[in-house]
Tab-separated table of C-alpha atoms in Angstrom:
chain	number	residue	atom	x	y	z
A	87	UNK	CA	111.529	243.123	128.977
A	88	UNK	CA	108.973	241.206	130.532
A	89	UNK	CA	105.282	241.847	130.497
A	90	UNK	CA	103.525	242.899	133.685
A	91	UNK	CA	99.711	242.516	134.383
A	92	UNK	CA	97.501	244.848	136.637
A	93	UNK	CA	94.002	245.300	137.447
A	94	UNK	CA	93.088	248.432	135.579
A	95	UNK	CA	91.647	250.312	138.970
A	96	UNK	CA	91.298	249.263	142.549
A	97	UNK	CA	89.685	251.448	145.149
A	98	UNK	CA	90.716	252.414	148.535
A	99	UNK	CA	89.737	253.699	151.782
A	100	UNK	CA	91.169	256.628	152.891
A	101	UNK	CA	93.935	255.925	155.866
A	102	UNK	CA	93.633	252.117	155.337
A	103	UNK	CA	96.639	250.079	153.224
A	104	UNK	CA	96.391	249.779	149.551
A	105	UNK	CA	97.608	246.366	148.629
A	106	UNK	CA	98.428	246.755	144.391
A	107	UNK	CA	99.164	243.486	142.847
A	108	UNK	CA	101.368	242.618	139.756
A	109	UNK	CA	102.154	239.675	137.620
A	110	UNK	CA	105.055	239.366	135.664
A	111	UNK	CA	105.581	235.707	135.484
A	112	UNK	CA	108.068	235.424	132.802
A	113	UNK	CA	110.678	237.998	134.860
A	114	UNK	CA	114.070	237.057	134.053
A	115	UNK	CA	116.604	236.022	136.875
A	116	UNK	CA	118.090	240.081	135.916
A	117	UNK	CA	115.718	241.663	135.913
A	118	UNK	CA	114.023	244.140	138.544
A	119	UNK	CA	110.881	245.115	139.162
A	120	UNK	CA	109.793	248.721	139.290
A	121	UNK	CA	106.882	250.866	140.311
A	122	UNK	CA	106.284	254.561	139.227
A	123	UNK	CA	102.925	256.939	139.698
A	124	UNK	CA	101.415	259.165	137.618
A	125	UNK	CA	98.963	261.632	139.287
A	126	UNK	CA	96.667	263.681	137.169
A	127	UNK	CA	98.718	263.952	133.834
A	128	UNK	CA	101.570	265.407	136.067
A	129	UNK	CA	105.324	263.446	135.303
A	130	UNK	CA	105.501	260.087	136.438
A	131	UNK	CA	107.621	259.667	140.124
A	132	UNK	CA	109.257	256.682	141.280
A	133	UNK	CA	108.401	255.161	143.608
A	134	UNK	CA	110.462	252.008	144.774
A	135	UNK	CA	112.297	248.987	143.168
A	136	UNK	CA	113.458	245.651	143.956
A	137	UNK	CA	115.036	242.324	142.547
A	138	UNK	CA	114.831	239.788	144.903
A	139	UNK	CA	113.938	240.422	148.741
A	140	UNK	CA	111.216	242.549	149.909
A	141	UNK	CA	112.025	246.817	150.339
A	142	UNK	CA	110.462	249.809	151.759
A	143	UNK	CA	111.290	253.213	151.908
A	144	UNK	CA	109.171	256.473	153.174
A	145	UNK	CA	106.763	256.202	150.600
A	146	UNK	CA	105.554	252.456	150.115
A	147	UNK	CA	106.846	248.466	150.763
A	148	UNK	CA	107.460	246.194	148.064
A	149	UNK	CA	106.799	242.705	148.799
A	150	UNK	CA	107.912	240.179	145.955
A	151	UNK	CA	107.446	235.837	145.692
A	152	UNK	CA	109.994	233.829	146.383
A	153	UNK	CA	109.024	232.591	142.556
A	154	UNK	CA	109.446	236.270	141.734
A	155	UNK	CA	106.463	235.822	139.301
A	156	UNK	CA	104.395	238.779	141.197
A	157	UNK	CA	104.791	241.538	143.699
A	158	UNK	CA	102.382	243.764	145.810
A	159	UNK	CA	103.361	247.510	146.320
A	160	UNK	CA	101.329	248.541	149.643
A	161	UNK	CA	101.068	251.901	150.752
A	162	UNK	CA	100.268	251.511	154.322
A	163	UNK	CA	98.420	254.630	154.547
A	164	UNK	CA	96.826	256.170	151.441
A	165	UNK	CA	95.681	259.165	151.509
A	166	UNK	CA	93.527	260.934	149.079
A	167	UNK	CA	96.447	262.617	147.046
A	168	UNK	CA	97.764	259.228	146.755
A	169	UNK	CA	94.665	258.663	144.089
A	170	UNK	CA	96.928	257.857	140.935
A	171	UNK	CA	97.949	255.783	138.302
A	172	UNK	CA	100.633	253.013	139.040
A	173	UNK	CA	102.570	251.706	136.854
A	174	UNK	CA	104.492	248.491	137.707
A	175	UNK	CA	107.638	247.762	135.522
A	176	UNK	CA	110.328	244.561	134.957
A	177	UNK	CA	113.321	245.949	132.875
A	178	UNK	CA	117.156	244.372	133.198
A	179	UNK	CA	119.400	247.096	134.970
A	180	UNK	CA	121.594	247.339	131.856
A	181	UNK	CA	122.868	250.974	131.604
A	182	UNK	CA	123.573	250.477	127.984
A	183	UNK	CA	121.548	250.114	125.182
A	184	UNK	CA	117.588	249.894	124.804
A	185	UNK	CA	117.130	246.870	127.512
A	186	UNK	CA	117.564	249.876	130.439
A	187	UNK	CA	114.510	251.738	129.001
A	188	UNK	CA	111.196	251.651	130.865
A	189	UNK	CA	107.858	250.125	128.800
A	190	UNK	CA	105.048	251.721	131.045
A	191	UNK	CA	101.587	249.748	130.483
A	192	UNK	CA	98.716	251.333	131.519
A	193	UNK	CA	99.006	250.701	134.902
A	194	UNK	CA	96.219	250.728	138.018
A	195	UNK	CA	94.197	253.330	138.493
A	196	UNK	CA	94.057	253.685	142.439
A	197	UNK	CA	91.075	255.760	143.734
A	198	UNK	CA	91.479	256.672	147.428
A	199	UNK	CA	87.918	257.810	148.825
A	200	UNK	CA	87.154	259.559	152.013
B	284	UNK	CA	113.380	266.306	144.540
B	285	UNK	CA	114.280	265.796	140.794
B	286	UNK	CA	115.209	269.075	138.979
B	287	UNK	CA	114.283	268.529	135.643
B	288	UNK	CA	112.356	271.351	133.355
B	289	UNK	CA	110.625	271.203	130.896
B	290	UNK	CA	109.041	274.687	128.468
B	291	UNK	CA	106.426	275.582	127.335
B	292	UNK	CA	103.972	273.599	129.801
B	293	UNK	CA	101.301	274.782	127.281
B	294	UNK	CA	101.505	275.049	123.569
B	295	UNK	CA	98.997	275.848	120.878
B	296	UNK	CA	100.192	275.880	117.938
B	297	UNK	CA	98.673	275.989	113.882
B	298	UNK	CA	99.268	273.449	111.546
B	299	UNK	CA	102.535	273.709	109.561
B	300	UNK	CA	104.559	275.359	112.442
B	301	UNK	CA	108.167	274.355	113.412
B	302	UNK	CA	108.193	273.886	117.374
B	303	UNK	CA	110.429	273.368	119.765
B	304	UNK	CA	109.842	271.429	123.209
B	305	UNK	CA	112.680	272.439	125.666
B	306	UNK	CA	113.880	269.819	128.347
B	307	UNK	CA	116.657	270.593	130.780
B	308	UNK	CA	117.800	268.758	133.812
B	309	UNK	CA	120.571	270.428	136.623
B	310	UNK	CA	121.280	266.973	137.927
B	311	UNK	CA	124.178	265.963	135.652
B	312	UNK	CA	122.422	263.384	134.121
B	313	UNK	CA	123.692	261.655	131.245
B	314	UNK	CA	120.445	259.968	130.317
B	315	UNK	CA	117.965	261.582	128.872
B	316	UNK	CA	114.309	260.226	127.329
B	317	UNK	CA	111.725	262.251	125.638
B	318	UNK	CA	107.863	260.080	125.657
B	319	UNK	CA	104.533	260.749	124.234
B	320	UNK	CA	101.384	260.398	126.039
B	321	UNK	CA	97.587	260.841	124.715
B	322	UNK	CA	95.114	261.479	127.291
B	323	UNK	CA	94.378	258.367	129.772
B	324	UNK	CA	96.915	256.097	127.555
B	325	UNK	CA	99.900	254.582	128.293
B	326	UNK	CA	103.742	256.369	127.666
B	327	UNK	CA	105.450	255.965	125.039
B	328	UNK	CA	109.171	256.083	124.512
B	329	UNK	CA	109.853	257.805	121.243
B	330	UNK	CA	114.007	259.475	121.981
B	331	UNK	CA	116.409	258.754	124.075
B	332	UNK	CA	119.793	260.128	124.886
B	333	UNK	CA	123.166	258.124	126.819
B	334	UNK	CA	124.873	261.410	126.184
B	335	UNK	CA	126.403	264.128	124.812
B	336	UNK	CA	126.157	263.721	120.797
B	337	UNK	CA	123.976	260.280	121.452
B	338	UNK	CA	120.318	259.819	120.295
B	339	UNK	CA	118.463	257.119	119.821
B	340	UNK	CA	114.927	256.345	118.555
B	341	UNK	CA	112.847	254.857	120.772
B	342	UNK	CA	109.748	252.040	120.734
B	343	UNK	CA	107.171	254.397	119.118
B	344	UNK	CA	108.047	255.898	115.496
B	345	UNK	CA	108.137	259.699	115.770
B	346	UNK	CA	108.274	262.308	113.319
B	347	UNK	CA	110.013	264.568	115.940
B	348	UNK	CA	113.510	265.070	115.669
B	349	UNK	CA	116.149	265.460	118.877
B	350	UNK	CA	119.835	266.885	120.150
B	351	UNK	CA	122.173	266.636	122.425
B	352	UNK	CA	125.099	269.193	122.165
B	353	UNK	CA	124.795	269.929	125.863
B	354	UNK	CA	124.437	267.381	128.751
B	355	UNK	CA	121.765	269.844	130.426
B	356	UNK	CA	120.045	269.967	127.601
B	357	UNK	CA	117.543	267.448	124.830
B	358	UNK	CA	115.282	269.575	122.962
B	359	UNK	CA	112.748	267.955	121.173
B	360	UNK	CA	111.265	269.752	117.406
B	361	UNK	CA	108.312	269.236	115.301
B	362	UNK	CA	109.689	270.877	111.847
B	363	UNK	CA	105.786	271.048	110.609
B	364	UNK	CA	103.355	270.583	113.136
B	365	UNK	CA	100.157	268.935	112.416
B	366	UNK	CA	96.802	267.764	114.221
B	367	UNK	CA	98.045	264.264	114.558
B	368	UNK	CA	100.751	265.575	117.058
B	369	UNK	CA	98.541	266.826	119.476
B	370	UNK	CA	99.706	264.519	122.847
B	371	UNK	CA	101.588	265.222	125.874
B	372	UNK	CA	105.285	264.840	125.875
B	373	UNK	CA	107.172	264.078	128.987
B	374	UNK	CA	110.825	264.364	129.302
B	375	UNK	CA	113.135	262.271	131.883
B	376	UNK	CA	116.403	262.010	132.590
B	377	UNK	CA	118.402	259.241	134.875
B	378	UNK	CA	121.869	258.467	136.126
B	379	UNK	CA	121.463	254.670	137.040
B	380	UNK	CA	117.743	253.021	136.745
B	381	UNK	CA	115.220	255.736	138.060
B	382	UNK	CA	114.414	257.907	136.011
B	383	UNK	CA	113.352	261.611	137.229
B	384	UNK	CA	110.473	263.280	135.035
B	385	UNK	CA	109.432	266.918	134.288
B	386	UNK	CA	105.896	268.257	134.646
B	387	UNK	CA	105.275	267.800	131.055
B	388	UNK	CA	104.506	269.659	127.953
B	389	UNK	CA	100.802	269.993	126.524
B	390	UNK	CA	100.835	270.088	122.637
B	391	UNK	CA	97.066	270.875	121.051
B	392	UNK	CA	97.817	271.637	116.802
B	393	UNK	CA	94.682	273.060	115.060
C-alpha cells in the first residue's frame, strides 16, 4: 500500500471548517483513499472514502487532485468532540488477501478549541 | 451503528496467566482483524480472519494466538501473559472495505 503523510496535529476553531491535508503521492491507479478517527483511545470509526472524484456524506467532504497525489478531508463544522486523531489511509479494494488490510500511521491529531 | 463487542474492556492480569480477549460482531461479517495499540502510537495489525476456519498473521509478529470456529466470533489468547503485553487491543470486523471497530480491550500484566 502506499504511504500517506500528515501533519502530526493541526488546531481548530470551534464551529469553523477543519481543512486536514494528506499526501500520498505514489497512490496507485487502484487504490482508494481512506480516512478513519480515533477519539480518546476509543475504536477507530470511519469516516469516508474515495478513489477518484470528490465525496461527502453527513459527517465530512473529501476533496482529492486530479493527480490524486493528495486529498483534504474538511469537516465543515468541528465541534469540540470532533478533537481526535485522523488517520488517512491508501489501500487497493482487494477483498482477498493482505492488500485489503488497513496500515494506520499515526495520523493528525486535530484539537478543536472553544 | 457498528455492533461489534469486545470483553473484558479492562484486564489486569499477573505474569504467567493464560487470557482470553473476546471479540464478537452481530453483523454477519466475514472479516475479522484483531490490532495492538500502545498508548499515543499507531495500530498495529497482528490477526486477521476472511472466515470461518481462516486466520492469518498480520504485519506485527504476535505471540497471541487466534480462532475462528464461529463467524460471530475471533477470540484472541495470551497462553502466558507477560509485562511486555501490556497494550490495547482493538478488534474489527468488515464485509467490503470499512471496517467497524469495538471499544477496545485494556491489557496492563504486572
Amino acid at each position: 500500500d502506499a504511504k500517506t503523510t500528515q501533519p502530526p496535529s493541526m488546531d481548530c476553531a470551534e464551529g469553523r471548517a477543519a481543512n486536514l491535508p494528506c499526501n500520498h503521492s505514489t497512490i496507485s491507479g487502484n487504490e482508494y483513499v481512506y480516512w478513519y478517527r480515533q477519539i480518546h483511545s476509543q475504536g477507530p470509526q470511519y469516516i469516508i472514502h474515495g478513489l477518484k472524484n470528490n465525496e461527502t456524506n453527513e459527517m465530512a467532504s473529501l476533496i482529492i487532485t486530479e493527480d490524486r497525489k493528495s486529498s483534504t478531508l474538511i469537516l465543515p463544522h468541528a465541534t469540540l468532540r470532533d478533537t481526535a486523531v485522523y488517520y488517512c489511509i491508501v489501500r487497493v479494494a482487494n477483498y482477498g488477501g493482505s492488500q485489503g488490510n488497513l496500515i494506520f500511521g499515526k495520523g493528525t491529531k486535530l484539537s478543536v478549541k472553544p | 451503528e457498528a455492533d461489534i463487542y469486545q470483553t473484558p474492556r479492562y484486564l489486569v492480569i499477573g505474569t504467567g496467566k493464560k487470557i482470553t480477549l473476546e471479540c464478537s460482531q452481530t453483523m454477519g461479517h466475514d472479516k475479522m482483524y484483531w490490532y495492538q495499540q500502545d498508548p499515543g502510537m499507531e495500530l498495529h495489525l497482528i490477526h486477521y480472519s476472511y472466515g470461518v476456519n481462516s486466520t492469518e498473521k498480520g504485519d506485527l509478529s504476535s505471540e497471541s494466538t487466534v480462532s475462528r470456529i464461529r463467524t460471530e466470533h475471533f477470540p484472541l489468547t495470551l497462553e502466558s501473559a507477560r509485562p511486555s503485553h501490556t497494550s490495547q487491543y482493538l478488534c474489527a470486523s468488515s464485509e467490503w472495505e470499512t471496517q467497524y471497530f469495538g471499544p477496545g480491550t485494556r491489557l496492563l500484566v504486572l
